CSV table of C-alpha atoms in Angstrom, one decimal:
chain,number,residue,atom,x,y,z
A,1442,PHE,CA,11.7,-6.5,41.4
A,1443,GLU,CA,13.7,-6.4,38.2
A,1444,ARG,CA,13.9,-10.2,38.1
A,1445,LEU,CA,10.2,-10.4,38.5
A,1446,ILE,CA,9.5,-8.0,35.6
A,1447,GLU,CA,12.0,-9.9,33.4
A,1448,GLN,CA,10.3,-13.2,34.0
A,1449,LEU,CA,6.8,-12.0,33.0
A,1450,PRO,CA,5.4,-13.1,29.6
A,1451,ALA,CA,5.1,-9.4,28.8
A,1452,ILE,CA,7.1,-6.4,27.8
A,1453,ILE,CA,6.7,-3.3,29.9
A,1454,TYR,CA,7.8,-0.3,27.9
A,1455,GLU,CA,8.1,3.5,28.0
A,1456,THR,CA,8.3,5.8,25.0
A,1457,ASP,CA,8.7,9.5,24.7
A,1458,ALA,CA,5.8,11.7,23.6
A,1459,LYS,CA,6.4,10.9,19.9
A,1460,GLY,CA,6.3,7.2,20.5
A,1461,ARG,CA,10.1,6.5,20.3
A,1462,THR,CA,11.2,3.7,22.7
A,1463,VAL,CA,13.0,4.8,25.8
A,1464,PHE,CA,12.8,1.7,27.9
A,1465,THR,CA,11.7,-1.9,27.6
A,1466,SER,CA,11.7,-4.3,30.6
A,1467,ARG,CA,12.2,-7.4,28.6
A,1468,PRO,CA,14.2,-7.1,25.4
A,1469,GLU,CA,12.0,-8.0,22.4
A,1470,TRP,CA,14.9,-9.9,20.9
A,1471,ALA,CA,14.5,-12.4,23.7
A,1472,LEU,CA,10.7,-12.8,23.1
A,1473,TYR,CA,10.8,-12.9,19.3
A,1474,GLY,CA,14.3,-14.5,18.7
A,1475,TYR,CA,15.7,-11.8,16.5
A,1476,PRO,CA,19.4,-10.8,16.9
A,1477,ARG,CA,19.8,-8.6,20.0
A,1478,VAL,CA,22.0,-6.1,18.0
A,1479,ASP,CA,19.1,-5.4,15.6
A,1480,TRP,CA,16.6,-4.6,18.4
A,1481,GLU,CA,19.2,-2.4,20.2
A,1482,ALA,CA,20.1,-0.5,17.0
A,1483,ASP,CA,16.5,0.2,15.9
A,1484,PRO,CA,13.9,-1.0,18.4
A,1485,ASP,CA,11.0,1.0,16.8
A,1486,GLY,CA,11.9,-0.2,13.3
A,1487,MET,CA,12.3,-3.8,14.4
A,1488,TRP,CA,8.9,-3.6,16.1
A,1489,ARG,CA,7.3,-2.3,12.9
A,1490,ARG,CA,9.0,-5.0,10.8
A,1491,ALA,CA,8.1,-7.8,13.2
A,1492,LEU,CA,4.4,-6.9,13.2
A,1493,HIS,CA,2.5,-9.6,11.4
A,1494,PRO,CA,2.0,-8.5,7.7
A,1495,ASP,CA,-1.8,-8.9,8.0
A,1496,ASP,CA,-1.9,-6.8,11.1
A,1497,ARG,CA,0.8,-4.2,10.3
A,1498,PRO,CA,-1.3,-1.7,8.4
A,1499,VAL,CA,-4.1,-1.5,11.0
A,1500,VAL,CA,-1.7,-1.5,14.0
A,1501,LEU,CA,0.5,1.2,12.5
A,1502,ALA,CA,-2.5,3.3,11.6
A,1503,GLU,CA,-3.8,2.9,15.2
A,1504,TRP,CA,-0.4,3.7,16.7
A,1505,ASP,CA,0.1,6.8,14.5
A,1506,ALA,CA,-3.4,8.0,15.4
A,1507,ALA,CA,-2.8,7.4,19.1
A,1508,ILE,CA,0.5,9.4,18.9
A,1509,ARG,CA,-1.2,12.2,16.9
A,1510,ASP,CA,-4.2,12.4,19.2
A,1511,GLY,CA,-2.4,12.0,22.5
A,1512,VAL,CA,-4.4,8.9,23.5
A,1513,PRO,CA,-3.3,5.5,24.7
A,1514,HIS,CA,-2.7,2.7,22.2
A,1515,ASN,CA,-4.5,-0.4,23.3
A,1516,GLY,CA,-4.8,-3.3,21.0
A,1517,HIS,CA,-4.6,-7.0,20.1
A,1518,TYR,CA,-2.2,-8.0,17.4
A,1519,ARG,CA,0.4,-10.5,16.2
A,1520,MET,CA,4.1,-10.3,15.9
A,1521,VAL,CA,6.2,-12.7,13.7
A,1522,ALA,CA,9.1,-14.3,15.6
A,1523,ALA,CA,12.4,-15.0,13.8
A,1524,ASP,CA,11.4,-18.7,13.5
A,1525,GLY,CA,8.2,-17.8,11.8
A,1526,ARG,CA,5.8,-18.5,14.7
A,1527,GLU,CA,3.0,-16.0,15.5
A,1528,VAL,CA,3.2,-14.3,18.9
A,1529,TRP,CA,-0.2,-12.8,19.9
A,1530,LEU,CA,-0.1,-9.7,22.1
A,1531,TRP,CA,-2.6,-7.6,24.1
A,1532,GLU,CA,-1.2,-4.1,24.6
A,1533,TYR,CA,-2.4,-1.7,27.2
A,1534,GLU,CA,-1.0,1.8,27.5
A,1535,SER,CA,-1.4,5.0,29.4
A,1536,VAL,CA,-0.4,8.5,28.5
A,1537,VAL,CA,1.6,10.6,31.0
A,1538,ARG,CA,1.0,14.4,30.8
A,1539,ASP,CA,2.6,17.4,32.3
A,1540,ASP,CA,0.8,20.1,34.3
A,1541,GLY,CA,-0.1,21.8,31.0
A,1542,GLY,CA,-1.8,18.7,29.6
A,1543,ASN,CA,1.0,17.9,27.1
A,1544,VAL,CA,2.0,14.3,26.6
A,1545,VAL,CA,5.5,13.7,28.0
A,1546,ARG,CA,5.7,10.0,27.8
A,1547,ARG,CA,3.7,6.8,27.2
A,1548,GLU,CA,3.8,3.8,29.5
A,1549,GLY,CA,2.5,0.4,28.5
A,1550,VAL,CA,2.6,-3.3,28.7
A,1551,ALA,CA,2.4,-5.8,25.8
A,1552,ILE,CA,1.3,-9.3,27.2
A,1553,ASP,CA,2.0,-12.5,25.3
A,1554,VAL,CA,-1.4,-14.2,25.0
A,1555,THR,CA,-0.4,-16.7,22.4
A,1556,ALA,CA,-1.3,-19.7,24.6
A,1557,GLN,CA,-4.8,-18.4,25.3
A,1558,ILE,CA,-5.4,-17.6,21.6
A,1559,GLU,CA,-4.2,-21.1,20.5
A,1560,ALA,CA,-6.4,-22.7,23.2
A,1561,GLU,CA,-9.4,-20.8,21.9
A,1562,GLN,CA,-8.7,-21.8,18.3
A,1563,ALA,CA,-8.4,-25.4,19.3
A,1564,ARG,CA,-11.7,-25.2,21.2
A,1565,THR,CA,-13.4,-23.7,18.2
A,1566,GLU,CA,-11.9,-26.4,15.9
A,1567,ALA,CA,-13.1,-29.1,18.3
A,1568,GLU,CA,-16.6,-27.6,18.4
A,1569,LEU,CA,-16.7,-27.6,14.6
A,1570,ARG,CA,-15.6,-31.3,14.6
A,1571,TYR,CA,-18.3,-32.1,17.1
A,1572,ARG,CA,-20.9,-30.4,14.9
A,1573,VAL,CA,-19.8,-32.4,11.9
A,1574,LEU,CA,-19.9,-35.7,13.9
A,1575,VAL,CA,-23.4,-35.0,15.3
A,1576,SER,CA,-24.7,-33.9,11.9
A,1577,ALA,CA,-23.1,-37.0,10.2
A,1578,ALA,CA,-24.6,-39.3,12.9
A,1579,ALA,CA,-28.0,-37.9,12.3
A,1580,LEU,CA,-27.7,-38.1,8.6
A,1581,GLY,CA,-26.1,-41.5,8.7
A,1582,ALA,CA,-29.5,-43.0,9.5
A,1583,LEU,CA,-30.9,-41.5,6.2
A,1584,GLU,CA,-27.7,-41.9,4.1
A,1585,PRO,CA,-25.6,-45.0,5.2
A,1586,THR,CA,-22.6,-44.1,3.0
A,1587,LEU,CA,-22.1,-40.7,4.7
A,1588,PRO,CA,-19.7,-42.0,7.4
A,1589,LEU,CA,-17.5,-43.6,4.7
A,1590,PHE,CA,-17.6,-40.3,2.7
A,1591,LEU,CA,-16.5,-38.3,5.7
A,1592,ALA,CA,-13.7,-40.7,6.6
A,1593,ARG,CA,-12.3,-40.5,3.0
A,1594,GLU,CA,-12.5,-36.7,3.0
A,1595,LEU,CA,-10.7,-36.4,6.4
A,1596,GLN,CA,-8.0,-38.8,5.2
A,1597,ALA,CA,-7.6,-36.6,2.0
A,1598,GLY,CA,-7.0,-33.5,4.2
A,1599,ALA,CA,-10.4,-31.9,4.1
A,1600,THR,CA,-10.9,-29.1,6.6
A,1601,THR,CA,-13.5,-29.3,9.4
A,1602,VAL,CA,-15.2,-26.2,8.1
A,1603,GLY,CA,-15.4,-27.7,4.6
A,1604,LEU,CA,-16.9,-30.9,6.0
A,1605,LEU,CA,-19.4,-29.0,8.1
A,1606,PHE,CA,-20.5,-27.2,4.9
A,1607,ALA,CA,-20.7,-30.5,3.0
A,1608,VAL,CA,-22.7,-32.2,5.7
A,1609,SER,CA,-25.0,-29.2,5.9
A,1610,THR,CA,-25.5,-29.2,2.2
A,1611,LEU,CA,-26.1,-32.9,2.2
A,1612,ALA,CA,-28.6,-32.5,5.1
A,1613,PHE,CA,-30.5,-29.9,3.1
A,1614,ALA,CA,-30.6,-32.2,0.1
A,1615,ILE,CA,-31.7,-35.2,2.0
A,1616,THR,CA,-34.4,-33.4,3.9
A,1617,SER,CA,-35.7,-31.8,0.7
A,1618,LEU,CA,-36.0,-35.3,-0.9
A,1619,VAL,CA,-37.6,-36.8,2.2
A,1620,SER,CA,-40.1,-34.0,2.6
């Protein structure tokens, strides 16, 4: 059973009532690449420091509120690995209470969903490229230099979103002139 848990792309954890780490099934240092000694010395501080800077204020506010209010902390956020890559996590948690209703511990799992997020981002980017190509093909009949313009812009490093905006703007201009 232990081997099964250690192979999951997730961290199963337990904290005390105040949110201090008591147990993790898979050491964070293994998932994020930071020195083991740093995680073992201060797992809660390392977790806070490894949170993605753009997510840190929101995640910490949600975590602090969940501790204060005695409710589970469930969320979707990024960690920054030692090598700089982003690790996306979905976190699900339950709160364990004693007979008096007091929180005695928190149990949760943080699942690595990086591959799913990256696949969704790639799908979105591909969809945007498709829209640019369809728009460019339609406009190419009205403006023959458009395919050359798009090819030059792509070679120059233009973003797909920027090109979609340019094509949309050009489409509006052409249809205004034609009408």
